[in-house]
mmCIF file of C-alpha atoms in Angstrom:
data_model
loop_
_atom_site.group_PDB
_atom_site.id
_atom_site.type_symbol
_atom_site.label_atom_id
_atom_site.label_comp_id
_atom_site.label_asym_id
_atom_site.label_seq_id
_atom_site.Cartn_x
_atom_site.Cartn_y
_atom_site.Cartn_z
ATOM 1 C CA MET A 24 47.577 -143.109 -4.567
ATOM 2 C CA SER A 25 47.685 -140.469 -6.022
ATOM 3 C CA VAL A 26 50.074 -139.360 -8.037
ATOM 4 C CA ASP A 27 51.308 -135.661 -8.260
ATOM 5 C CA PRO A 28 51.453 -133.883 -11.562
ATOM 6 C CA PRO A 29 55.297 -133.081 -13.021
ATOM 7 C CA SER A 30 56.427 -129.866 -11.635
ATOM 8 C CA SER A 31 56.485 -126.788 -15.161
ATOM 9 C CA GLY A 32 59.016 -124.489 -13.349
ATOM 10 C CA ARG A 33 55.775 -121.807 -13.239
ATOM 11 C CA PRO A 34 53.302 -121.464 -10.592
ATOM 12 C CA THR A 35 49.495 -122.547 -10.485
ATOM 13 C CA GLY A 36 48.171 -120.144 -8.407
ATOM 14 C CA PRO A 37 48.577 -116.235 -6.848
ATOM 15 C CA PRO A 38 51.760 -115.662 -4.790
ATOM 16 C CA SER A 39 51.395 -116.629 -1.074
ATOM 17 C CA GLY A 40 53.188 -114.216 1.709
ATOM 18 C CA PRO A 41 52.060 -110.064 2.348
ATOM 19 C CA LEU A 42 52.876 -109.051 -1.308
ATOM 20 C CA SER A 43 49.706 -111.333 -2.030
ATOM 21 C CA GLY A 44 47.096 -108.568 -1.343
ATOM 22 C CA PRO A 45 43.660 -109.832 -0.828
ATOM 23 C CA SER A 46 42.970 -112.414 -3.012
ATOM 24 C CA GLN A 47 38.611 -110.284 -3.543
ATOM 25 C CA PRO A 48 38.048 -106.666 -4.179
ATOM 26 C CA PRO A 49 37.198 -104.903 -0.462
ATOM 27 C CA SER A 50 34.017 -104.976 0.777
ATOM 28 C CA GLY A 51 31.326 -102.209 1.355
ATOM 29 C CA GLY A 52 32.294 -100.907 -2.843
ATOM 30 C CA GLY A 53 34.882 -97.760 -1.512
ATOM 31 C CA PRO A 54 37.374 -96.259 -3.889
ATOM 32 C CA PRO A 55 40.836 -98.181 -4.175
ATOM 33 C CA SER A 56 42.953 -96.559 -2.112
ATOM 34 C CA GLU A 57 45.521 -96.451 -4.759
ATOM 35 C CA PRO A 58 45.195 -94.855 -7.664
ATOM 36 C CA PRO A 59 44.935 -96.719 -10.886
ATOM 37 C CA SER A 60 47.910 -97.542 -12.795
ATOM 38 C CA GLY A 61 48.235 -97.806 -16.481
ATOM 39 C CA GLY A 62 45.071 -95.573 -17.129
ATOM 40 C CA GLY A 63 45.905 -93.552 -19.849
ATOM 41 C CA ASN A 64 42.283 -93.490 -21.472
ATOM 42 C CA GLU A 65 40.422 -91.938 -18.332
ATOM 43 C CA PRO A 66 39.881 -87.807 -18.649
ATOM 44 C CA GLU A 67 41.636 -85.849 -16.644
ATOM 45 C CA PRO A 68 39.686 -84.225 -13.819
ATOM 46 C CA ARG A 69 38.162 -80.944 -14.124
ATOM 47 C CA ARG A 70 40.051 -78.294 -13.416
ATOM 48 C CA PRO A 71 37.929 -74.879 -11.878
ATOM 49 C CA TRP A 72 37.039 -72.044 -14.336
ATOM 50 C CA TRP A 73 39.615 -69.798 -11.978
ATOM 51 C CA GLY A 74 43.066 -72.015 -12.999
ATOM 52 C CA SER A 75 42.472 -71.767 -17.120
ATOM 53 C CA VAL A 76 45.498 -69.280 -17.268
ATOM 54 C CA PRO A 77 43.884 -68.301 -20.745
ATOM 55 C CA ARG A 78 40.287 -67.919 -19.319
ATOM 56 C CA VAL A 79 41.220 -65.026 -16.552
ATOM 57 C CA ALA A 80 43.639 -63.382 -19.400
ATOM 58 C CA ILE A 81 40.103 -62.321 -21.341
ATOM 59 C CA ILE A 82 38.236 -61.346 -18.185
ATOM 60 C CA ALA A 83 41.035 -59.399 -17.413
ATOM 61 C CA THR A 84 41.120 -57.691 -20.479
ATOM 62 C CA ALA A 85 37.707 -56.371 -20.491
ATOM 63 C CA VAL A 86 37.777 -55.388 -16.935
ATOM 64 C CA VAL A 87 40.068 -53.160 -18.443
ATOM 65 C CA ALA A 88 38.347 -52.288 -20.970
ATOM 66 C CA ALA A 89 35.605 -51.761 -19.814
ATOM 67 C CA VAL A 90 37.837 -48.866 -17.414
ATOM 68 C CA VAL A 91 39.052 -47.585 -20.344
ATOM 69 C CA LEU A 92 35.734 -46.407 -21.905
ATOM 70 C CA ALA A 93 34.036 -45.706 -18.637
ATOM 71 C CA VAL A 94 37.532 -42.828 -18.223
ATOM 72 C CA VAL A 95 37.894 -41.347 -21.931
ATOM 73 C CA LEU A 96 33.350 -40.984 -21.527
ATOM 74 C CA SER A 97 33.229 -39.143 -17.829
ATOM 75 C CA ARG A 98 35.783 -36.431 -19.833
ATOM 76 C CA PRO A 99 35.058 -33.137 -19.201
ATOM 77 C CA ASP A 100 35.534 -31.883 -23.199
ATOM 78 C CA ASN A 101 33.686 -35.728 -23.990
ATOM 79 C CA GLY A 102 30.803 -34.135 -25.886
ATOM 80 C CA GLY A 103 28.424 -36.917 -24.494
ATOM 81 C CA THR A 104 29.013 -35.183 -20.948
ATOM 82 C CA GLY A 105 28.045 -31.802 -21.384
ATOM 83 C CA ALA A 106 25.907 -29.926 -20.082
ATOM 84 C CA SER A 107 22.082 -30.329 -22.113
ATOM 85 C CA ASP A 108 19.057 -27.658 -22.260
ATOM 86 C CA GLY A 109 21.178 -24.362 -21.243
ATOM 87 C CA GLY A 110 24.024 -25.817 -18.871
ATOM 88 C CA THR A 111 27.100 -24.253 -19.422
ATOM 89 C CA SER A 112 29.892 -26.131 -21.828
ATOM 90 C CA THR A 113 33.424 -25.873 -22.238
ATOM 91 C CA SER A 114 34.457 -27.482 -25.298
ATOM 92 C CA SER A 115 36.545 -25.727 -28.094
ATOM 93 C CA GLY A 116 35.357 -25.024 -31.751
ATOM 94 C CA GLU A 117 35.235 -22.484 -34.222
ATOM 95 C CA VAL A 118 33.406 -19.139 -34.470
ATOM 96 C CA PHE A 119 31.901 -18.413 -38.158
ATOM 97 C CA LEU A 120 31.967 -14.870 -39.191
ATOM 98 C CA GLN A 121 28.658 -13.556 -40.850
ATOM 99 C CA PRO A 122 29.376 -10.720 -43.080
ATOM 100 C CA ALA A 123 26.500 -7.460 -42.354
ATOM 101 C CA ALA A 124 24.845 -7.887 -45.877
ATOM 102 C CA ASP A 125 24.886 -11.188 -46.379
ATOM 103 C CA THR A 126 22.388 -13.584 -46.010
ATOM 104 C CA GLY A 127 24.498 -16.346 -44.941
ATOM 105 C CA PRO A 128 23.578 -20.586 -45.476
ATOM 106 C CA ASP A 129 20.707 -22.277 -43.839
ATOM 107 C CA GLU A 130 18.644 -19.146 -43.699
ATOM 108 C CA PHE A 131 15.041 -19.432 -41.508
ATOM 109 C CA THR A 132 14.075 -16.746 -43.847
ATOM 110 C CA GLU A 133 14.651 -14.684 -47.057
ATOM 111 C CA SER A 134 16.183 -11.818 -46.115
ATOM 112 C CA THR A 135 13.969 -8.870 -44.455
ATOM 113 C CA ALA A 136 17.019 -6.336 -43.732
ATOM 114 C CA GLN A 137 15.404 -2.296 -45.171
ATOM 115 C CA GLU A 138 18.070 -0.290 -44.318
ATOM 116 C CA ASP A 139 20.240 0.743 -46.073
ATOM 117 C CA SER A 140 22.970 3.208 -44.737
ATOM 118 C CA SER A 141 25.399 2.255 -42.939
ATOM 119 C CA VAL A 142 26.262 2.679 -38.825
ATOM 120 C CA SER A 143 29.492 4.434 -37.110
ATOM 121 C CA PRO A 144 31.688 1.469 -36.134
ATOM 122 C CA VAL A 145 32.747 1.970 -32.397
ATOM 123 C CA THR A 146 35.542 0.376 -30.574
ATOM 124 C CA PRO A 147 34.217 -0.254 -27.026
ATOM 125 C CA SER A 148 35.828 1.407 -23.695
ATOM 126 C CA GLY A 149 37.145 -0.660 -20.628
ATOM 127 C CA ASP A 150 40.558 -2.732 -19.660
ATOM 128 C CA THR A 151 40.225 -5.723 -20.928
ATOM 129 C CA GLU A 152 44.503 -7.181 -20.538
ATOM 130 C CA SER A 153 43.849 -9.351 -17.498
ATOM 131 C CA ALA A 154 41.009 -11.289 -19.338
ATOM 132 C CA PRO A 155 41.432 -14.763 -18.480
ATOM 133 C CA GLN A 156 40.969 -17.511 -22.927
ATOM 134 C CA ASN A 157 37.769 -18.252 -22.506
ATOM 135 C CA ALA A 158 36.256 -13.600 -22.011
ATOM 136 C CA VAL A 159 34.477 -11.534 -24.494
ATOM 137 C CA ARG A 160 33.952 -8.715 -24.055
ATOM 138 C CA GLY A 161 30.512 -7.416 -22.575
ATOM 139 C CA VAL A 162 28.019 -4.837 -23.336
ATOM 140 C CA ASN A 163 24.602 -4.164 -21.340
ATOM 141 C CA GLY A 164 21.521 -4.495 -23.746
ATOM 142 C CA ASP A 165 20.837 -0.943 -22.598
ATOM 143 C CA ALA A 166 23.974 0.780 -23.257
ATOM 144 C CA PRO A 167 24.146 4.365 -25.127
ATOM 145 C CA GLY A 168 25.275 4.068 -27.739
ATOM 146 C CA LEU A 169 25.036 -0.626 -28.754
ATOM 147 C CA TYR A 170 22.677 0.075 -31.446
ATOM 148 C CA GLY A 171 21.951 2.270 -34.226
ATOM 149 C CA GLY A 172 19.998 3.697 -36.741
ATOM 150 C CA THR A 173 18.652 5.671 -38.384
ATOM 151 C CA ARG A 174 15.725 7.759 -36.998
ATOM 152 C CA ASN A 175 12.203 6.838 -38.302
ATOM 153 C CA VAL A 176 13.319 4.014 -40.252
ATOM 154 C CA ALA A 177 13.091 0.389 -38.947
ATOM 155 C CA SER A 178 16.196 -1.796 -40.462
ATOM 156 C CA CYS A 179 14.051 -4.980 -40.196
ATOM 157 C CA ASP A 180 10.293 -4.977 -41.554
ATOM 158 C CA VAL A 181 9.189 -7.480 -39.525
ATOM 159 C CA GLU A 182 5.254 -7.738 -40.869
ATOM 160 C CA LYS A 183 7.145 -9.198 -44.029
ATOM 161 C CA GLN A 184 9.270 -11.323 -40.893
ATOM 162 C CA ILE A 185 6.049 -12.561 -40.196
ATOM 163 C CA LYS A 186 4.393 -14.047 -43.430
ATOM 164 C CA TYR A 187 7.158 -15.634 -43.856
ATOM 165 C CA PHE A 188 6.824 -18.006 -41.415
ATOM 166 C CA GLU A 189 3.042 -17.799 -42.489
ATOM 167 C CA ASP A 190 3.567 -19.154 -45.234
ATOM 168 C CA ALA A 191 6.117 -21.522 -44.063
ATOM 169 C CA PRO A 192 4.463 -23.674 -41.163
ATOM 170 C CA ASP A 193 7.022 -25.893 -40.635
ATOM 171 C CA LYS A 194 10.017 -23.127 -40.197
ATOM 172 C CA GLU A 195 7.358 -21.166 -37.900
ATOM 173 C CA ARG A 196 7.677 -24.491 -35.746
ATOM 174 C CA ALA A 197 11.494 -24.765 -36.013
ATOM 175 C CA PHE A 198 11.974 -21.358 -34.548
ATOM 176 C CA ALA A 199 9.588 -20.874 -32.318
ATOM 177 C CA SER A 200 11.004 -23.922 -30.982
ATOM 178 C CA VAL A 201 14.617 -22.195 -30.170
ATOM 179 C CA VAL A 202 13.083 -18.902 -28.951
ATOM 180 C CA ARG A 203 11.163 -21.784 -26.491
ATOM 181 C CA ILE A 204 6.573 -20.496 -27.335
ATOM 182 C CA GLN A 205 5.231 -21.673 -28.923
ATOM 183 C CA PRO A 206 4.329 -21.331 -32.617
ATOM 184 C CA SER A 207 0.931 -19.709 -32.783
ATOM 185 C CA GLU A 208 3.088 -17.122 -30.296
ATOM 186 C CA VAL A 209 5.524 -16.498 -33.100
ATOM 187 C CA PRO A 210 4.320 -13.342 -34.834
ATOM 188 C CA ALA A 211 3.523 -12.087 -31.273
ATOM 189 C CA TYR A 212 6.866 -12.285 -30.358
ATOM 190 C CA LEU A 213 8.160 -11.237 -32.970
ATOM 191 C CA ARG A 214 6.652 -7.900 -32.790
ATOM 192 C CA SER A 215 7.413 -7.194 -28.183
ATOM 193 C CA LEU A 216 10.734 -6.770 -30.627
ATOM 194 C CA THR A 217 13.497 -4.194 -31.118
ATOM 195 C CA PRO A 218 15.018 -3.425 -35.512
ATOM 196 C CA VAL A 219 18.414 -1.501 -34.654
ATOM 197 C CA GLN A 220 21.857 -1.978 -35.603
ATOM 198 C CA LEU A 221 24.823 -3.620 -34.881
ATOM 199 C CA ARG A 222 27.653 -1.342 -34.277
ATOM 200 C CA MET A 223 30.652 -3.425 -32.761
ATOM 201 C CA ASP A 224 31.329 -6.806 -33.727
ATOM 202 C CA THR A 225 29.166 -9.167 -31.686
ATOM 203 C CA ARG A 226 29.463 -12.703 -30.812
ATOM 204 C CA VAL A 227 25.990 -14.585 -30.470
ATOM 205 C CA THR A 228 25.254 -18.213 -30.559
ATOM 206 C CA ASN A 229 23.689 -18.601 -34.409
ATOM 207 C CA HIS A 230 20.600 -21.061 -35.321
ATOM 208 C CA GLY A 231 20.350 -21.927 -39.090
ATOM 209 C CA TYR A 232 16.558 -24.541 -40.558
ATOM 210 C CA LYS A 233 18.452 -27.107 -42.116
ATOM 211 C CA ASN A 234 16.544 -30.863 -43.198
ATOM 212 C CA GLY A 235 13.829 -29.914 -41.444
ATOM 213 C CA ALA A 236 15.108 -29.008 -37.556
ATOM 214 C CA PRO A 237 16.805 -25.245 -35.955
ATOM 215 C CA THR A 238 20.783 -25.929 -35.546
ATOM 216 C CA SER A 239 23.055 -23.939 -33.729
ATOM 217 C CA TYR A 240 26.741 -22.608 -34.629
ATOM 218 C CA GLN A 241 28.368 -20.259 -32.846
ATOM 219 C CA ALA A 242 29.071 -16.744 -35.181
ATOM 220 C CA VAL A 243 30.517 -12.953 -35.017
ATOM 221 C CA LEU A 244 28.197 -10.575 -36.549
ATOM 222 C CA GLN A 245 29.873 -7.719 -37.828
ATOM 223 C CA ALA A 246 28.489 -4.169 -36.707
ATOM 224 C CA GLY A 247 26.120 -2.625 -38.889
ATOM 225 C CA THR A 248 23.654 -6.329 -38.808
ATOM 226 C CA ALA A 249 20.598 -5.841 -38.666
ATOM 227 C CA VAL A 250 19.163 -6.904 -36.175
ATOM 228 C CA LEU A 251 15.581 -8.192 -34.144
ATOM 229 C CA VAL A 252 16.891 -6.936 -29.330
ATOM 230 C CA ASP A 253 14.158 -7.939 -27.598
ATOM 231 C CA ASP A 254 14.015 -5.680 -23.607
ATOM 232 C CA ARG A 255 16.746 -6.154 -22.288
ATOM 233 C CA GLY A 256 18.651 -5.686 -24.946
ATOM 234 C CA VAL A 257 19.904 -8.837 -26.114
ATOM 235 C CA PRO A 258 19.877 -9.371 -30.674
ATOM 236 C CA ARG A 259 17.086 -11.819 -31.201
ATOM 237 C CA VAL A 260 16.225 -12.471 -34.471
ATOM 238 C CA ARG A 261 19.393 -11.431 -37.555
ATOM 239 C CA CYS A 262 17.778 -9.455 -40.773
ATOM 240 C CA ALA A 263 18.947 -10.829 -43.449
ATOM 241 C CA CYS A 264 18.203 -14.324 -42.708
ATOM 242 C CA GLY A 265 15.209 -15.062 -40.066
ATOM 243 C CA ASN A 266 17.513 -16.578 -38.072
ATOM 244 C CA PRO A 267 16.927 -16.895 -33.615
ATOM 245 C CA LEU A 268 20.084 -15.994 -32.019
ATOM 246 C CA SER A 269 20.753 -16.251 -28.729
ATOM 247 C CA PRO A 270 23.780 -15.573 -25.774
ATOM 248 C CA PRO A 271 27.213 -16.543 -27.020
ATOM 249 C CA VAL A 272 28.622 -20.142 -26.192
ATOM 250 C CA ALA A 273 31.596 -20.633 -23.296
ATOM 251 C CA GLN A 274 34.583 -22.187 -25.434
ATOM 252 C CA GLN A 275 37.503 -24.176 -23.668
ATOM 253 C CA SER A 276 40.546 -22.814 -25.735
ATOM 254 C CA ALA A 277 41.061 -20.446 -28.430
ATOM 255 C CA PRO A 278 38.787 -21.356 -31.465
ATOM 256 C CA LYS A 279 39.513 -20.723 -35.850
ATOM 257 C CA THR A 280 37.931 -18.115 -37.286
ATOM 258 C CA THR A 281 36.131 -19.717 -40.516
ATOM 259 C CA GLY A 282 33.769 -17.671 -43.081
ATOM 260 C CA LYS A 283 34.261 -14.247 -44.854
ATOM 261 C CA GLY A 284 35.977 -12.005 -42.920
ATOM 262 C CA TRP A 285 35.861 -8.384 -43.724
ATOM 263 C CA PRO A 286 38.472 -5.243 -43.308
ATOM 264 C CA GLY A 287 39.287 -4.319 -40.089
ATOM 265 C CA TYR A 288 37.944 -6.681 -38.102
ATOM 266 C CA LYS A 289 40.089 -7.858 -34.291
ATOM 267 C CA SER A 290 39.040 -10.020 -32.709
ATOM 268 C CA SER A 291 39.534 -8.667 -29.194
ATOM 269 C CA ASN A 292 37.071 -5.895 -30.573
ATOM 270 C CA VAL A 293 34.152 -8.659 -30.275
ATOM 271 C CA VAL A 294 31.736 -7.829 -28.107
ATOM 272 C CA MET A 295 28.656 -9.770 -26.227
ATOM 273 C CA VAL A 296 25.286 -8.557 -25.434
ATOM 274 C CA THR A 297 24.514 -8.978 -21.312
ATOM 275 C CA PRO A 298 20.992 -8.754 -20.758
ATOM 276 C CA ALA A 299 20.309 -4.867 -18.725
ATOM 277 C CA PRO A 300 19.386 -5.022 -15.430
ATOM 278 C CA GLN A 301 16.054 -3.960 -16.213
ATOM 279 C CA PRO A 302 13.235 -3.794 -18.971
ATOM 280 C CA VAL A 303 14.894 -0.445 -21.667
ATOM 281 C CA ASP A 304 12.502 1.488 -22.034
ATOM 282 C CA GLU A 305 13.893 3.622 -24.999
ATOM 283 C CA PHE A 306 16.738 2.444 -27.333
ATOM 284 C CA VAL A 307 19.525 5.428 -27.631
ATOM 285 C CA MET A 308 21.202 4.864 -31.387
ATOM 286 C CA CYS A 309 23.484 7.007 -33.683
ATOM 287 C CA GLU A 310 23.053 7.875 -36.131
ATOM 288 C CA PRO A 311 25.179 7.289 -39.170
ATOM 289 C CA ASP A 312 26.063 11.206 -39.477
ATOM 290 C CA GLY A 313 26.580 10.769 -35.495
ATOM 291 C CA GLU A 314 23.183 12.657 -34.520
ATOM 292 C CA TRP A 315 21.162 10.838 -31.697
ATOM 293 C CA PHE A 316 17.729 9.982 -31.450
ATOM 294 C CA LYS A 317 16.165 7.696 -28.993
ATOM 295 C CA ARG A 318 13.042 4.246 -30.258
ATOM 296 C CA GLU A 319 11.008 2.441 -28.049
ATOM 297 C CA ALA A 320 11.224 -0.845 -26.932
ATOM 298 C CA GLY A 321 8.612 -2.547 -29.351
ATOM 299 C CA ASP A 322 8.651 0.256 -31.576
ATOM 300 C CA THR A 323 9.226 0.195 -35.334
ATOM 301 C CA GLY A 324 10.882 3.306 -36.117
ATOM 302 C CA THR A 325 7.533 5.644 -35.938
ATOM 303 C CA LYS A 326 8.424 7.562 -32.691
ATOM 304 C CA ASP A 327 11.816 7.766 -33.121
ATOM 305 C CA HIS A 328 12.500 11.773 -31.977
ATOM 306 C CA LYS A 329 15.946 12.938 -30.937
ATOM 307 C CA THR A 330 18.444 12.628 -28.268
ATOM 308 C CA LYS A 331 21.320 14.907 -27.678
ATOM 309 C CA LYS A 332 24.581 12.908 -27.245
ATOM 310 C CA PRO A 333 25.561 10.887 -24.512
ATOM 311 C CA ASP A 334 28.334 11.544 -21.950
ATOM 312 C CA LYS A 335 29.920 8.074 -23.177
ATOM 313 C CA PRO A 336 29.157 7.505 -26.446
ATOM 314 C CA SER A 337 31.571 4.765 -26.869
ATOM 315 C CA PRO A 338 30.007 2.126 -25.225
ATOM 316 C CA SER A 339 31.935 0.437 -22.021
ATOM 317 C CA ALA A 340 32.537 -2.803 -21.824
ATOM 318 C CA GLY A 341 34.043 -5.298 -19.249
ATOM 319 C CA VAL A 342 34.976 -8.439 -18.873
ATOM 320 C CA THR A 343 32.518 -11.968 -18.536
ATOM 321 C CA THR A 344 32.145 -15.583 -19.978
ATOM 322 C CA PRO A 345 29.925 -16.540 -22.181
ATOM 323 C CA THR A 346 27.767 -19.354 -20.929
ATOM 324 C CA ALA A 347 24.453 -20.733 -22.350
ATOM 325 C CA PRO A 348 22.521 -21.193 -18.806
ATOM 326 C CA THR A 349 18.630 -20.384 -18.881
ATOM 327 C CA ASP A 350 19.047 -16.727 -17.987
ATOM 328 C CA ALA A 351 16.305 -15.043 -15.402
ATOM 329 C CA THR A 352 16.918 -11.532 -16.311
ATOM 330 C CA SER A 353 16.814 -12.082 -19.750
ATOM 331 C CA SER A 354 12.573 -12.164 -21.087
ATOM 332 C CA GLN A 355 13.539 -14.718 -23.983
ATOM 333 C CA PRO A 356 15.335 -17.834 -22.647
ATOM 334 C CA PRO A 357 18.124 -18.996 -24.438
ATOM 335 C CA THR A 358 18.482 -21.972 -26.570
ATOM 336 C CA SER A 359 19.943 -25.745 -25.599
ATOM 337 C CA GLU A 360 23.480 -26.017 -25.852
ATOM 338 C CA PRO A 361 24.784 -27.330 -29.851
ATOM 339 C CA PRO A 362 26.631 -30.527 -30.241
ATOM 340 C CA THR A 363 30.930 -30.371 -30.683
ATOM 341 C CA SER A 364 32.798 -30.102 -34.266
ATOM 342 C CA ASP A 365 36.107 -30.504 -35.454
ATOM 343 C CA THR A 366 37.791 -27.250 -36.114
ATOM 344 C CA ASP A 367 37.770 -25.835 -40.337
ATOM 345 C CA PRO A 368 41.122 -26.477 -40.966
ATOM 346 C CA SER A 369 40.284 -23.629 -43.779
ATOM 347 C CA GLY A 370 39.591 -21.288 -41.647
ATOM 348 C CA PRO A 371 42.530 -19.273 -39.445
ATOM 349 C CA THR A 372 43.162 -19.841 -36.496
ATOM 350 C CA THR A 373 42.219 -16.497 -33.634
ATOM 351 C CA ASP A 374 41.651 -15.619 -30.576
ATOM 352 C CA GLU A 375 38.722 -15.719 -31.349
ATOM 353 C CA PRO A 376 36.703 -15.959 -27.289
ATOM 354 C CA PRO A 377 36.173 -19.270 -27.160
ATOM 355 C CA SER A 378 31.961 -21.717 -27.128
ATOM 356 C CA SER A 379 30.736 -25.321 -25.405
ATOM 357 C CA ASP A 380 31.278 -28.498 -26.007
ATOM 358 C CA THR A 381 27.995 -29.639 -27.824
ATOM 359 C CA GLN A 382 28.639 -27.208 -30.341
ATOM 360 C CA GLN A 383 27.629 -27.910 -34.270
ATOM 361 C CA PRO A 384 30.548 -26.235 -36.498
ATOM 362 C CA PRO A 385 29.846 -23.929 -38.630
ATOM 363 C CA PRO A 386 27.872 -24.253 -41.446
ATOM 364 C CA ASP A 387 29.520 -24.982 -44.290
ATOM 365 C CA SER A 388 30.547 -21.303 -47.187
ATOM 366 C CA ASN A 389 32.466 -21.137 -50.833
ATOM 367 C CA THR A 390 33.261 -18.151 -49.203
ATOM 368 C CA GLY A 391 36.555 -17.229 -47.961
ATOM 369 C CA SER A 392 38.264 -17.084 -44.955
ATOM 370 C CA THR A 393 39.800 -13.757 -42.952
ATOM 371 C CA GLY A 394 43.069 -13.272 -41.942
ATOM 372 C CA SER A 395 42.567 -12.524 -37.512
ATOM 373 C CA ASP A 396 43.432 -9.616 -36.138
ATOM 374 C CA THR A 397 44.982 -7.680 -39.398
ATOM 375 C CA GLY A 398 43.150 -4.559 -38.233
ATOM 376 C CA GLY A 399 44.118 -1.670 -34.948
ATOM 377 C CA GLY A 400 40.693 -1.066 -34.252
ATOM 378 C CA THR A 401 37.111 -1.436 -35.924
ATOM 379 C CA THR A 402 36.609 0.423 -39.493
ATOM 380 C CA GLU A 403 33.826 1.293 -41.512
ATOM 381 C CA GLN A 404 31.123 -1.299 -41.998
ATOM 382 C CA ALA A 405 28.602 -2.721 -45.293
ATOM 383 C CA PRO A 406 25.551 -1.894 -44.796
ATOM 384 C CA ALA A 407 23.038 -4.506 -43.903
ATOM 385 C CA SER A 408 20.396 -5.465 -46.135
#
């Protein structure tokens, strides 16, 4: 007969009934129907990347920054979006005032200007009251009285200019790159130009030579400046420094002027030379004493001959906007556009006609700045040297 052990009052096996559950794990190896409890040490399930708030914030910030950068770079007044290689641009900048006798900074060569007499400056005729801010008065390159000089005297020594370049091949190459010819063609190019003196303050793009390469800046050349002009009457070389010249570039707003001014300077009297419709055979020029003569294109004064005073001795100016595209009517195309610069606070603000979004700053100069629009008109100018 077996004897049961006395009861201790504690359960000796798993409870029975519906709450007891299976005594063995379920077959099939599937996951339990309820998540395990007490699993504090088990890793939390990974969330998708878009469910992370910090990551979404970083990505949103990057997208906004990219959009802002794209807007800034695509603005029309940004220096990197201007037209290149002769395209038109419309940015603000500065205009450098260059007196007739000053060599100026960043010169290509020594001065070859050789006419001591001053010209008889004139004020262009024509109504420009309705001219827009970015316009300047334009005069055709074949207009009688646009240029002056002394009969039988060349304002520039062309052969001396050629010799300077022969002795400085690096500068000759830089000069050739501006006027878009081969270096070997520079002598013939210079001999094809005509030496004259400006009779009006004239706006141009001036090209200096610095650190082995050509530079560009907007400039106003004083009446009396000796220049070489092409067969359409457009100034191409400044004789006081050997710098190549090209037509001015449009600016978006009125810039400041820097450099050394002269008595009687008035921005409203500044002109730009537009190419003559046809090649010029003879330039009708005025001497300082008021006599008139004709100079054949490409001649240095050896064939000058007297002529009668024209009916309109003061050239008529029309309103035009400076640009820098390749001009089919000009014998030589203008150069590509220069880089933009910040304005120099030392120069006074004037209502100078506006230049390009890629314009380089006027060269450094130790000359003083000029007051603007203080005179009632152009006065006697300093002679070219």
